[in-house]
Coordinates of C-alpha atoms in Angstrom, one line a residue:
Chain A
X186 CA 0.1 0.0 -0.1
X187 CA 1.1 3.4 -1.0
X188 CA 1.9 5.9 1.9
X189 CA -1.0 8.2 2.6
X190 CA -0.5 11.9 2.4
X191 CA -1.7 15.3 3.0
X192 CA -2.7 16.9 -0.2
X193 CA -3.8 20.3 0.9
X194 CA -4.2 22.3 4.3
X195 CA -7.0 24.8 4.3
X196 CA -7.5 27.6 7.0
X197 CA -11.5 27.9 6.7
X198 CA -13.2 30.1 9.0
X199 CA -16.7 29.1 9.9
X200 CA -18.9 32.1 10.7
X201 CA -22.5 30.8 9.7
X202 CA -23.0 34.1 7.9
X203 CA -21.2 32.9 4.7
X204 CA -23.5 30.0 4.6
X205 CA -26.5 32.1 5.1
X206 CA -25.4 34.5 2.5
X207 CA -24.9 31.7 0.0
X208 CA -28.5 30.4 0.4
X209 CA -28.0 26.8 -0.2
X210 CA -31.1 24.7 -0.2
X211 CA -30.1 22.9 3.0
X212 CA -30.3 26.3 4.9
X213 CA -33.8 27.4 6.1
X214 CA -32.7 31.2 6.5
X215 CA -32.7 33.4 3.4
X216 CA -30.2 36.2 2.8
X217 CA -29.7 39.0 0.3
X218 CA -26.0 38.2 0.1
X219 CA -23.1 39.8 2.0
X220 CA -19.5 38.9 2.9
X221 CA -18.5 38.4 -0.8
X222 CA -14.9 38.8 -0.2
X223 CA -15.0 35.6 1.9
X224 CA -17.6 33.8 -0.1
X225 CA -15.7 34.4 -3.5
X226 CA -12.5 33.4 -1.8
X227 CA -14.2 30.3 -0.6
X228 CA -15.6 29.7 -4.2
X229 CA -12.2 29.8 -5.7
X230 CA -10.6 27.4 -3.1
X231 CA -13.5 25.1 -3.8
X232 CA -12.5 24.9 -7.6
X233 CA -9.0 24.3 -6.6
X234 CA -10.3 21.4 -4.5
X235 CA -12.1 20.0 -7.4
X236 CA -8.8 19.7 -9.3
X237 CA -7.2 17.6 -6.6
X238 CA -7.6 13.9 -6.2
X239 CA -8.3 13.1 -2.6
X240 CA -10.1 10.6 -0.4
X241 CA -11.3 12.4 2.7
X242 CA -11.6 15.8 4.6
X243 CA -10.2 15.9 8.1
X244 CA -11.6 18.8 10.1
X245 CA -10.5 20.3 13.6
X246 CA -13.4 22.1 14.8
X247 CA -13.7 24.7 17.7
X248 CA -17.5 24.0 18.1
X249 CA -17.3 20.4 19.4
X250 CA -15.5 21.4 22.5
X251 CA -14.3 18.7 24.8
X252 CA -12.4 18.9 28.1
X253 CA -11.8 15.2 28.4
X254 CA -9.5 14.4 25.7
X255 CA -9.8 14.6 21.9
X256 CA -12.9 12.9 20.4
X257 CA -13.5 11.6 16.8
X258 CA -16.8 11.1 14.9
X259 CA -17.1 7.4 14.9
X260 CA -20.2 6.4 13.0
X261 CA -20.6 6.3 9.2
X262 CA -23.5 8.6 8.6
X263 CA -25.1 11.6 10.5
X264 CA -28.3 13.1 9.1
X265 CA -30.2 16.0 11.1
X266 CA -30.3 19.7 11.4
X267 CA -27.7 21.9 12.9
X268 CA -28.9 25.1 14.5
X269 CA -26.2 27.6 15.5
X270 CA -26.9 28.5 19.2
X271 CA -25.5 32.0 18.8
X272 CA -27.0 32.9 15.3
X273 CA -30.1 30.8 15.1
X274 CA -31.6 33.4 12.7
X275 CA -29.0 32.8 10.1
X276 CA -28.0 29.2 10.4
X277 CA -30.5 26.2 10.4
X278 CA -28.9 23.6 8.2
X279 CA -30.2 20.3 7.4
X280 CA -27.2 18.0 6.7
X281 CA -26.5 14.5 5.5
X282 CA -22.8 13.6 6.0
X283 CA -20.7 10.5 5.5
X284 CA -17.7 10.0 7.8
X285 CA -14.5 7.9 7.1
X286 CA -14.8 5.9 10.2
X287 CA -11.7 3.7 9.3
X288 CA -9.6 6.7 9.0
X289 CA -11.0 8.5 12.1
X290 CA -10.2 5.1 14.2
X291 CA -6.8 5.0 12.8
X292 CA -6.2 8.8 14.0
X293 CA -7.9 7.9 17.3
X294 CA -5.5 4.9 17.8
X295 CA -2.3 6.5 16.9
X296 CA -3.0 9.6 18.9
X297 CA -3.8 7.2 22.0
X298 CA -0.6 5.3 21.3
X299 CA 1.4 8.8 21.4
X300 CA -0.2 9.3 25.0
X301 CA -3.1 11.6 24.0
X302 CA -6.4 10.9 25.7
X303 CA -8.8 10.0 23.0
X304 CA -12.6 8.8 22.4
X305 CA -14.7 7.7 19.6
X306 CA -17.9 9.3 19.3
X307 CA -20.6 6.6 18.5
X308 CA -23.9 8.2 19.7
X309 CA -26.1 8.3 16.7
X310 CA -28.1 11.3 18.1
X311 CA -25.0 13.3 18.2
X312 CA -25.5 16.7 16.3
X313 CA -22.7 17.9 14.1
X314 CA -21.5 21.5 15.1
X315 CA -21.9 24.1 12.8
X316 CA -18.3 24.9 12.6
X317 CA -17.7 21.6 10.6
X318 CA -20.8 22.2 8.5
X319 CA -19.9 25.7 7.5
X320 CA -16.2 25.1 6.7
X321 CA -17.1 21.9 4.9
X322 CA -20.1 23.4 2.9
X323 CA -18.0 26.2 1.7
X324 CA -15.1 24.0 0.5
X325 CA -17.1 21.2 -0.8
X326 CA -20.8 22.2 -1.6
X327 CA -21.6 18.9 -3.2
X328 CA -20.7 17.1 0.1
X329 CA -19.2 14.2 -1.8
X330 CA -16.2 13.3 0.0
X331 CA -16.4 11.6 3.6
X332 CA -15.3 13.6 6.6
X333 CA -13.5 12.9 9.9
X334 CA -14.2 15.5 12.6
X335 CA -12.0 16.1 15.4
X336 CA -13.0 17.7 18.7
X337 CA -11.1 20.6 20.2
X338 CA -9.6 19.6 23.5
X339 CA -9.7 23.1 25.4
X340 CA -6.1 23.0 26.9
X341 CA -6.0 26.7 26.5
X342 CA -8.8 27.1 29.3
X343 CA -7.3 24.6 31.7
X344 CA -3.8 25.4 31.3
X345 CA -2.5 28.0 28.8
X346 CA -2.1 28.8 25.1
X347 CA 1.5 27.4 25.5
X348 CA 0.2 24.0 26.6
X349 CA -2.5 24.1 23.8
X350 CA 0.2 24.5 21.2
X351 CA 2.2 21.7 22.6
X352 CA -0.8 19.3 22.8
X353 CA -2.2 20.4 19.4
X354 CA 1.3 20.0 17.8
X355 CA 1.4 16.4 19.3
X356 CA -2.0 15.6 18.0
X357 CA -0.9 17.0 14.5
X358 CA 2.0 14.6 14.4
X359 CA -0.1 11.7 15.3
X360 CA -2.7 12.5 12.8
X361 CA 0.0 12.9 10.2
X362 CA 1.4 9.4 11.0
X363 CA -2.1 7.8 11.0
X364 CA -2.8 9.4 7.4
X365 CA 0.5 8.0 6.2
X366 CA -0.3 4.5 7.5
X367 CA -3.9 4.6 6.2
X368 CA -2.4 5.1 2.5
X369 CA -5.3 7.8 1.9
X370 CA -5.0 11.3 0.3
X371 CA -6.4 13.7 2.7
X372 CA -7.3 17.4 2.9
X373 CA -6.8 19.1 6.3
X374 CA -9.1 21.9 7.5
X375 CA -8.4 24.0 10.3
X376 CA -11.9 25.6 11.0
X377 CA -11.5 29.1 12.8
X378 CA -11.3 32.9 12.6
X379 CA -8.3 34.7 13.5
X380 CA -9.0 37.5 15.8
X381 CA -12.3 36.7 17.5
X382 CA -13.9 39.5 19.4
X383 CA -17.5 40.0 18.4
X384 CA -19.8 42.8 18.5
X385 CA -22.6 42.0 20.8
X386 CA -25.3 43.6 18.7
X387 CA -26.4 42.6 15.3
X388 CA -27.7 45.0 12.6
X389 CA -31.5 44.6 11.7
X390 CA -30.3 43.2 8.4
X391 CA -27.2 41.0 9.4
X392 CA -26.0 41.0 5.7
X393 CA -25.9 45.1 5.8
X394 CA -22.3 45.3 4.7
X395 CA -22.3 48.9 5.6
X396 CA -22.2 47.8 9.2
X397 CA -19.4 45.4 8.9
X398 CA -15.9 46.0 10.1
X399 CA -13.2 44.8 12.4
X400 CA -13.7 45.1 16.2
X401 CA -10.8 47.3 16.5
X402 CA -7.5 48.2 14.7
X403 CA -5.4 46.2 17.1
X404 CA -7.0 43.1 16.0
X405 CA -6.5 43.9 12.5
X406 CA -2.8 44.7 13.0
X407 CA -2.3 41.2 14.5
X408 CA -4.2 39.5 11.8
X409 CA -2.3 41.1 9.1
X410 CA 1.1 40.2 10.8
X411 CA -0.1 36.5 10.6
X412 CA -1.1 37.0 6.9
X413 CA 2.4 38.5 6.3
X414 CA 4.0 35.5 7.9
X415 CA 2.0 33.1 5.9
X416 CA 2.7 34.7 2.7
X417 CA 6.4 34.4 3.5
X418 CA 6.2 30.9 4.4
X419 CA 7.1 31.3 8.1
X420 CA 4.8 29.1 9.6
X421 CA 7.0 27.8 12.4
X422 CA 7.2 31.4 13.5
X423 CA 3.5 31.8 13.3
X424 CA 3.1 28.9 15.5
X425 CA 5.9 30.2 17.9
X426 CA 3.9 33.4 18.4
X427 CA 0.7 31.7 18.5
X428 CA 0.2 32.0 22.3
X429 CA 0.6 35.8 22.2
X430 CA -1.6 36.2 19.3
X431 CA -4.3 34.1 20.8
X432 CA -4.2 36.1 24.1
X433 CA -3.8 39.5 22.5
X434 CA -6.9 38.9 19.9
X435 CA -8.9 36.5 21.6
X436 CA -8.2 34.4 18.8
X437 CA -10.0 31.3 17.8
X438 CA -6.8 29.8 17.6
X439 CA -7.0 29.1 21.2
X440 CA -8.6 25.6 20.3
X441 CA -5.6 24.6 18.5
X442 CA -6.7 24.0 15.0
X443 CA -4.1 25.8 13.2
X444 CA -1.2 24.4 15.2
X445 CA -2.7 21.0 14.8
X446 CA -2.7 21.4 11.0
X447 CA 0.8 23.1 10.7
X448 CA 2.3 20.3 12.9
X449 CA 0.8 17.7 10.7
X450 CA 2.1 19.5 7.6
X451 CA 5.6 19.9 9.0
X452 CA 5.5 23.6 9.5
X453 CA 5.5 24.5 5.6
X454 CA 8.3 26.8 4.6
X455 CA 6.6 27.7 1.3
X456 CA 4.0 30.6 0.9
X457 CA 0.5 30.1 1.8
X458 CA -2.1 30.8 -0.8
X459 CA -4.3 33.6 0.4
X460 CA -8.0 33.6 -0.8
X461 CA -9.5 36.3 1.2
X462 CA -9.8 38.3 4.5
X463 CA -13.0 40.0 6.0
X464 CA -14.6 40.5 9.1
X465 CA -17.8 38.9 10.2
X466 CA -19.5 40.7 13.2
X467 CA -16.2 42.1 14.1
X468 CA -13.9 39.1 13.9
X469 CA -11.1 38.6 11.5
X470 CA -11.5 35.8 9.0
X471 CA -8.7 34.5 6.7
X472 CA -9.2 32.0 4.1
X473 CA -5.7 30.3 3.2
X474 CA -4.3 27.2 1.8
X475 CA -0.9 25.2 1.9
X476 CA -0.4 23.2 -1.1
X477 CA 2.7 20.9 -0.7
X478 CA 3.1 20.5 -4.3
X479 CA 5.1 23.4 -5.8
X480 CA 3.8 22.7 -9.5
X481 CA 0.2 23.6 -8.3
X482 CA 0.9 26.1 -5.7
X483 CA -0.5 29.5 -6.7
X484 CA -0.3 33.2 -5.7
X485 CA -3.9 33.9 -5.5
X486 CA -4.1 37.3 -3.8
Chain B
X50 CA -44.1 48.3 40.8
X51 CA -44.5 45.9 43.6
X52 CA -41.8 43.4 44.4
X53 CA -41.8 40.1 42.5
X54 CA -43.0 37.1 44.1
X55 CA -39.9 34.6 44.2
X56 CA -40.9 31.5 46.1
X57 CA -37.2 30.0 46.4
X58 CA -34.2 29.8 44.4
X59 CA -32.3 26.6 43.2
X60 CA -28.6 26.2 42.4
X61 CA -27.9 23.1 40.6
X62 CA -25.0 21.7 38.4
X63 CA -25.2 21.1 34.6
X64 CA -23.5 17.9 34.3
X65 CA -25.6 15.0 32.8
X66 CA -24.8 12.2 35.3
X67 CA -27.5 12.8 37.7
X68 CA -30.0 12.5 34.9
X69 CA -28.3 9.9 32.9
X70 CA -26.4 7.7 35.3
X71 CA -27.4 8.2 38.8
X72 CA -26.5 4.7 39.7
X73 CA -23.1 5.0 38.6
X74 CA -21.9 6.4 41.9
X75 CA -23.2 7.0 45.3
X76 CA -22.4 10.7 44.7
X77 CA -24.5 10.9 41.5
X78 CA -27.3 9.2 43.3
X79 CA -27.2 11.8 46.1
X80 CA -27.3 14.6 43.6
X81 CA -30.2 12.9 41.8
X82 CA -32.1 12.6 45.3
X83 CA -31.4 16.4 46.0
X84 CA -32.9 17.3 42.5
X85 CA -35.8 15.0 43.4
X86 CA -36.3 16.8 46.8
X87 CA -36.2 20.2 44.7
X88 CA -38.9 18.8 42.2
X89 CA -41.4 17.9 45.1
X90 CA -40.8 21.4 46.5
X91 CA -41.6 22.7 43.3
X92 CA -44.9 20.7 42.9
X93 CA -45.9 21.5 46.3
X94 CA -45.3 25.3 45.9
X95 CA -47.7 27.5 44.1
X96 CA -45.2 28.2 41.4
X97 CA -46.6 29.2 38.1
X98 CA -43.0 29.9 36.4
X99 CA -39.6 28.3 36.6
X100 CA -36.9 30.7 35.4
X101 CA -33.7 29.2 34.6
X102 CA -30.3 30.8 34.1
X103 CA -27.8 28.5 32.6
X104 CA -24.0 28.9 32.4
X105 CA -24.1 26.3 29.6
X106 CA -25.9 28.4 27.3
X107 CA -23.4 31.0 26.2
X108 CA -24.6 33.9 24.1
X109 CA -23.0 36.7 22.0
X110 CA -25.5 38.7 20.6
X111 CA -26.9 40.1 24.0
X112 CA -29.0 38.0 25.9
X113 CA -31.0 35.3 24.4
X114 CA -34.3 34.0 25.9
X115 CA -35.9 30.8 24.8
X116 CA -39.2 31.6 23.0
X117 CA -40.2 28.4 21.6
X118 CA -43.7 27.2 23.2
X119 CA -42.5 23.6 23.0
X120 CA -38.9 23.1 22.3
X121 CA -38.3 19.3 21.3
X122 CA -35.1 17.5 20.5
X123 CA -32.9 14.6 21.3
X124 CA -29.6 16.2 22.9
X125 CA -26.2 14.7 23.3
X126 CA -23.5 16.3 25.3
X127 CA -20.4 17.1 23.5
X128 CA -18.0 15.4 26.2
X129 CA -20.4 12.8 27.9
X130 CA -22.0 11.4 24.6
X131 CA -21.3 7.9 25.8
X132 CA -23.7 8.3 28.7
X133 CA -26.7 8.5 26.5
X134 CA -29.0 10.8 24.6
X135 CA -31.3 13.3 26.3
X136 CA -34.8 13.5 24.5
X137 CA -36.7 16.3 25.8
X138 CA -39.8 18.4 25.1
X139 CA -40.5 21.4 27.2
X140 CA -43.3 23.7 28.0
X141 CA -42.2 27.5 27.8
X142 CA -43.9 30.6 29.0
X143 CA -43.7 32.5 25.8
X144 CA -45.6 35.5 27.0
X145 CA -43.0 35.7 29.9
X146 CA -40.3 35.4 27.5
X147 CA -41.3 38.5 25.4
X148 CA -42.0 40.3 28.7
X149 CA -38.5 39.3 29.9
X150 CA -36.9 40.6 26.7
X151 CA -39.0 43.9 26.9
X152 CA -37.8 44.4 30.5
X153 CA -34.3 43.7 29.5
X154 CA -34.3 46.1 26.5
X155 CA -35.8 48.8 28.7
X156 CA -32.9 48.6 31.0
X157 CA -30.4 49.1 28.2
X158 CA -29.7 45.5 27.3
X159 CA -29.4 43.9 24.0
X160 CA -31.9 40.9 24.1
X161 CA -34.0 38.7 21.9
X162 CA -36.2 35.7 22.1
X163 CA -35.1 32.6 20.0
X164 CA -37.9 30.3 18.7
X165 CA -36.6 27.9 16.1
X166 CA -37.4 24.2 15.7
X167 CA -34.3 22.3 16.5
X168 CA -32.6 25.0 18.5
X169 CA -29.9 23.3 20.7
X170 CA -31.1 23.7 24.2
X171 CA -28.0 23.3 26.4
X172 CA -26.9 20.3 28.6
X173 CA -27.5 22.3 31.8
X174 CA -31.0 23.4 31.0
X175 CA -32.1 20.0 30.0
X176 CA -30.8 18.3 33.0
X177 CA -32.3 20.9 35.3
X178 CA -35.8 21.0 33.6
X179 CA -36.0 17.0 33.2
X180 CA -35.2 16.6 36.9
X181 CA -37.1 19.6 38.3
X182 CA -40.1 19.6 36.2
X183 CA -40.2 16.2 34.4
X184 CA -44.0 16.3 33.5
X185 CA -43.7 20.1 32.3
X186 CA -46.4 20.9 35.2
X187 CA -45.1 24.3 35.4
X188 CA -44.1 26.6 32.3
X189 CA -40.4 27.5 32.1
X190 CA -38.2 30.0 30.7
X191 CA -34.3 29.8 30.0
X192 CA -32.0 32.8 29.6
X193 CA -28.6 32.4 28.1
X194 CA -25.2 33.7 29.9
X195 CA -23.6 36.4 27.4
X196 CA -19.9 35.2 27.3
X197 CA -18.7 38.9 27.3
X198 CA -21.1 40.2 29.9
X199 CA -19.5 41.2 33.1
X200 CA -21.0 42.4 36.6
X201 CA -23.0 45.5 35.5
X202 CA -24.6 43.8 32.7
X203 CA -25.5 40.7 34.5
X204 CA -27.0 42.4 37.6
X205 CA -29.0 44.5 35.3
X206 CA -30.0 41.2 33.5
X207 CA -31.1 39.8 36.9
X208 CA -33.2 43.2 37.7
X209 CA -35.0 42.8 34.4
X210 CA -36.0 39.3 35.3
X211 CA -37.3 40.7 38.4
X212 CA -39.2 43.5 36.6
X213 CA -40.7 40.8 34.4
X214 CA -42.0 38.5 37.2
X215 CA -43.5 41.4 39.0
X216 CA -45.0 42.9 36.0
X217 CA -46.9 39.7 35.2
X218 CA -47.6 38.8 38.8
X219 CA -45.8 35.5 38.7
X220 CA -45.0 33.1 41.4
X221 CA -41.5 32.0 40.3
X222 CA -38.9 29.5 41.3
X223 CA -35.4 30.9 40.2
X224 CA -33.0 28.1 39.0
X225 CA -29.4 28.9 38.4
X226 CA -27.5 26.0 36.6
X227 CA -23.7 26.2 37.3
X228 CA -21.2 23.9 39.0
X229 CA -19.0 25.6 41.7
X230 CA -15.3 24.7 40.9
X231 CA -15.6 23.7 37.3
X232 CA -12.2 22.1 36.6
X233 CA -12.9 18.5 35.4
X234 CA -10.4 15.7 35.1
X235 CA -9.0 15.7 31.7
X236 CA -9.0 12.0 31.3
X237 CA -11.7 9.2 31.7
X238 CA -12.3 8.2 35.1
X239 CA -14.4 5.5 36.7
X240 CA -17.5 7.1 38.3
X241 CA -17.1 5.4 41.7
X242 CA -13.5 7.0 41.9
X243 CA -15.0 10.5 41.1
X244 CA -13.6 13.2 43.6
X245 CA -13.2 17.0 43.5
X246 CA -10.3 17.9 41.2
X247 CA -8.1 19.3 43.9
X248 CA -8.1 20.1 47.6
X249 CA -8.2 23.8 47.0
X250 CA -11.3 23.6 44.8
X251 CA -12.7 21.5 47.5
X252 CA -12.0 24.1 50.2
X253 CA -13.3 26.9 48.2
X254 CA -16.5 24.9 47.3
X255 CA -17.1 24.3 51.0
X256 CA -16.6 27.9 51.9
X257 CA -19.0 28.7 49.0
X258 CA -21.5 26.4 50.5
X259 CA -21.1 27.6 54.1
X260 CA -22.4 31.1 52.7
X261 CA -25.3 29.3 50.8
X262 CA -26.2 27.6 53.9
X263 CA -26.2 30.8 55.8
X264 CA -28.6 32.4 53.1
X265 CA -25.7 34.8 52.4
X266 CA -26.6 35.1 48.5
X267 CA -25.6 38.8 48.3
X268 CA -22.3 38.2 50.1
X269 CA -21.6 35.4 47.4
X270 CA -22.5 37.9 44.8
X271 CA -19.9 40.5 46.0
X272 CA -17.1 37.7 46.3
X273 CA -17.8 36.5 42.7
X274 CA -14.6 38.1 41.3
X275 CA -12.6 36.1 43.8
X276 CA -14.4 32.8 43.0
X277 CA -13.8 33.3 39.5
X278 CA -10.0 33.6 40.2
X279 CA -9.7 30.9 42.5
X280 CA -11.8 28.0 41.2
X281 CA -13.1 28.7 37.9
X282 CA -11.6 27.7 34.6
X283 CA -11.0 30.9 32.6
X284 CA -13.6 30.1 29.8
X285 CA -15.5 33.3 30.2
X286 CA -14.7 36.6 31.7
X287 CA -16.4 36.2 35.1
X288 CA -18.1 33.9 37.4
X289 CA -21.7 35.3 36.8
X290 CA -24.3 33.0 38.4
X291 CA -24.2 34.5 41.8
X292 CA -24.5 38.0 40.3
X293 CA -27.6 37.0 38.3
X294 CA -29.2 35.0 41.3
X295 CA -28.7 37.6 43.8
X296 CA -30.1 40.5 41.6
X297 CA -33.0 38.5 40.7
X298 CA -33.8 37.4 44.1
X299 CA -33.4 41.0 45.7
X300 CA -29.8 41.6 46.5
X301 CA -29.9 40.7 50.1
X302 CA -28.7 37.8 52.5
X303 CA -32.2 37.3 53.9
X304 CA -32.6 33.6 53.1
X305 CA -32.9 30.2 54.7
X306 CA -30.2 28.2 52.9
X307 CA -30.2 24.3 52.4
X308 CA -27.4 22.5 50.8
X309 CA -29.2 19.5 49.9
X310 CA -26.1 17.8 48.2
X311 CA -22.5 18.4 47.4
X312 CA -20.6 16.0 45.1
X313 CA -17.8 15.6 42.5
X314 CA -18.9 15.4 39.0
X315 CA -15.9 14.3 36.9
X316 CA -13.8 16.6 39.2
X317 CA -15.9 19.7 39.3
X318 CA -17.9 20.7 42.1
X319 CA -21.8 20.0 41.8
X320 CA -24.2 21.1 44.5
X321 CA -27.9 21.4 45.0
X322 CA -28.7 24.5 47.1
X323 CA -32.2 25.8 48.0
X324 CA -32.5 29.6 49.1
X325 CA -35.7 30.6 50.5
X326 CA -36.6 34.1 51.3
X327 CA -36.9 34.6 55.1
X328 CA -36.6 37.4 57.7
X329 CA -33.5 38.7 59.2
X330 CA -29.9 38.9 57.8
X331 CA -26.6 37.2 58.3
X332 CA -23.2 38.4 57.8
X333 CA -23.9 41.9 56.3
X334 CA -20.7 43.3 54.7
X335 CA -19.8 46.8 53.6
X336 CA -20.6 46.2 49.8
X337 CA -18.0 48.1 47.9
X338 CA -19.3 47.5 44.3
X339 CA -21.6 49.8 42.5
X340 CA -25.2 48.7 42.4
X341 CA -26.3 49.5 38.8
X342 CA -29.9 50.0 37.4
X343 CA -29.4 50.5 33.8
X344 CA -26.8 49.1 31.5
X345 CA -25.0 51.8 29.3
X346 CA -22.7 49.6 27.4
X347 CA -18.9 49.7 27.6
X348 CA -17.6 52.9 28.7
X349 CA -15.0 54.7 26.4
X350 CA -12.2 54.6 28.7
X351 CA -9.6 55.2 26.0
X352 CA -11.6 58.1 24.4
X353 CA -12.0 59.7 27.9
X354 CA -8.4 59.1 28.8
X355 CA -7.3 61.0 25.6
X356 CA -9.1 64.2 26.5

């Protein structure tokens, strides 16, 4: 069996607003549009994914929060409705997803062997979080690839962002090893915003773009610092400053997704493909991808 | 407006073990018994409203209030999914929910009711309502805990609840769903071996329960920041349940306090406490934080400082 490999890594933020604005048939709410910079960036990255041969998407989500280890979806099908607890007015999405249970079990096994506390989630009533659905829908609206969803263990809450970095790195190493042993071609998805301070009010028309801007300039400057480092291919440096970035901007990186993905990909020293940056209800959202294959790597923006 | 009629208050934990696996440990069973005692008290009271403030329902856009008349779903907890599913169908007091929203807005708060099929009611609210009101004999209302809210906003939210109860002439039981210390073990444990995560957490929990036992709710409210620093995992900006509970129940220490049970729930501190309004006061302190009636939003400290 050939060694499995990671064929692309995607930073894919999950504000439900982008699904809302796309008006897919699965979502009950209706929008007049909005957040085009993000949506068009997502559309372009989705087109790139169509040109890549891969077997499964593996997504690390901040909205399946676990404190007792790292959990993996462990049943082949989940069909239900996901309602965002924060923005139920925008996101009520009827989903029907397939899971690559074999790959999930392999990751769970290898992570367990490396000392990480793990658990397979096999309750059929479990509801898939809106982070997983938003990122995966925007990257693959046809939903024709199986997923593996990994919960975010909240080390940053119990210990510190530094411990989060250590443990998410260890999980990334374990997942990379599991992918190699699986023989599969896998797309990794780190589902989160960068800076993550929200406005606590919402305009009467949520998609009114005249109201949308970053929460404050400090958040913007930090976000741009990370974008610059990504463009320069300095992902080890990004991860090294991750604890400070996370604390300064209340960043959603606190869940460990970007650290996990970069560790699994060996801390790329090549430029990230930048697909778009835009604020959503004050948070900073970047769509980016890391293509290990130089021949297909692009300068997008 | 006359004072609201709040029959008593209940402080109870959000974890699903007392609902799903009370037989798994003696401690979980004792918590279940304490919930059962509260259920009987509610049924024997003249309550016509159960008002729940849940720390496991975080919100961002202001304060969300459940407005669906009969929310129904099968819920599964993120961490404890292996313990089983929690099917529920609740009866909500939608007129009260709208009044609560109106009262919150009139005090300067951002608030909205949510009434969507399939809305994910949180584990803590489900555990509380299924154990305290299993047959939906009394209509309920659930309010979220805004993740950014601090003391002033939370106190004003409590006063809004008080306004709404008084204006509708309700006889309410107030339920706060929150653990004490909230640090769980980060690995799987045998329920029979469950214990409070650390001696420090246990000592602080017992000190808090001493206050509860003495009916010193406003004193606990005043100690919230200290409690947050000592025994709360820093997931949100503050330990808010005592602020909300005290503000809703009248900001005093005049209660008969009963600690019905105190047990470990995967390392965190779970207690079922009943506070019944009474005469007299214990342990009055010099309260040194502002009482606030109206929420004006964040102060522009940087703008003011630059003048």
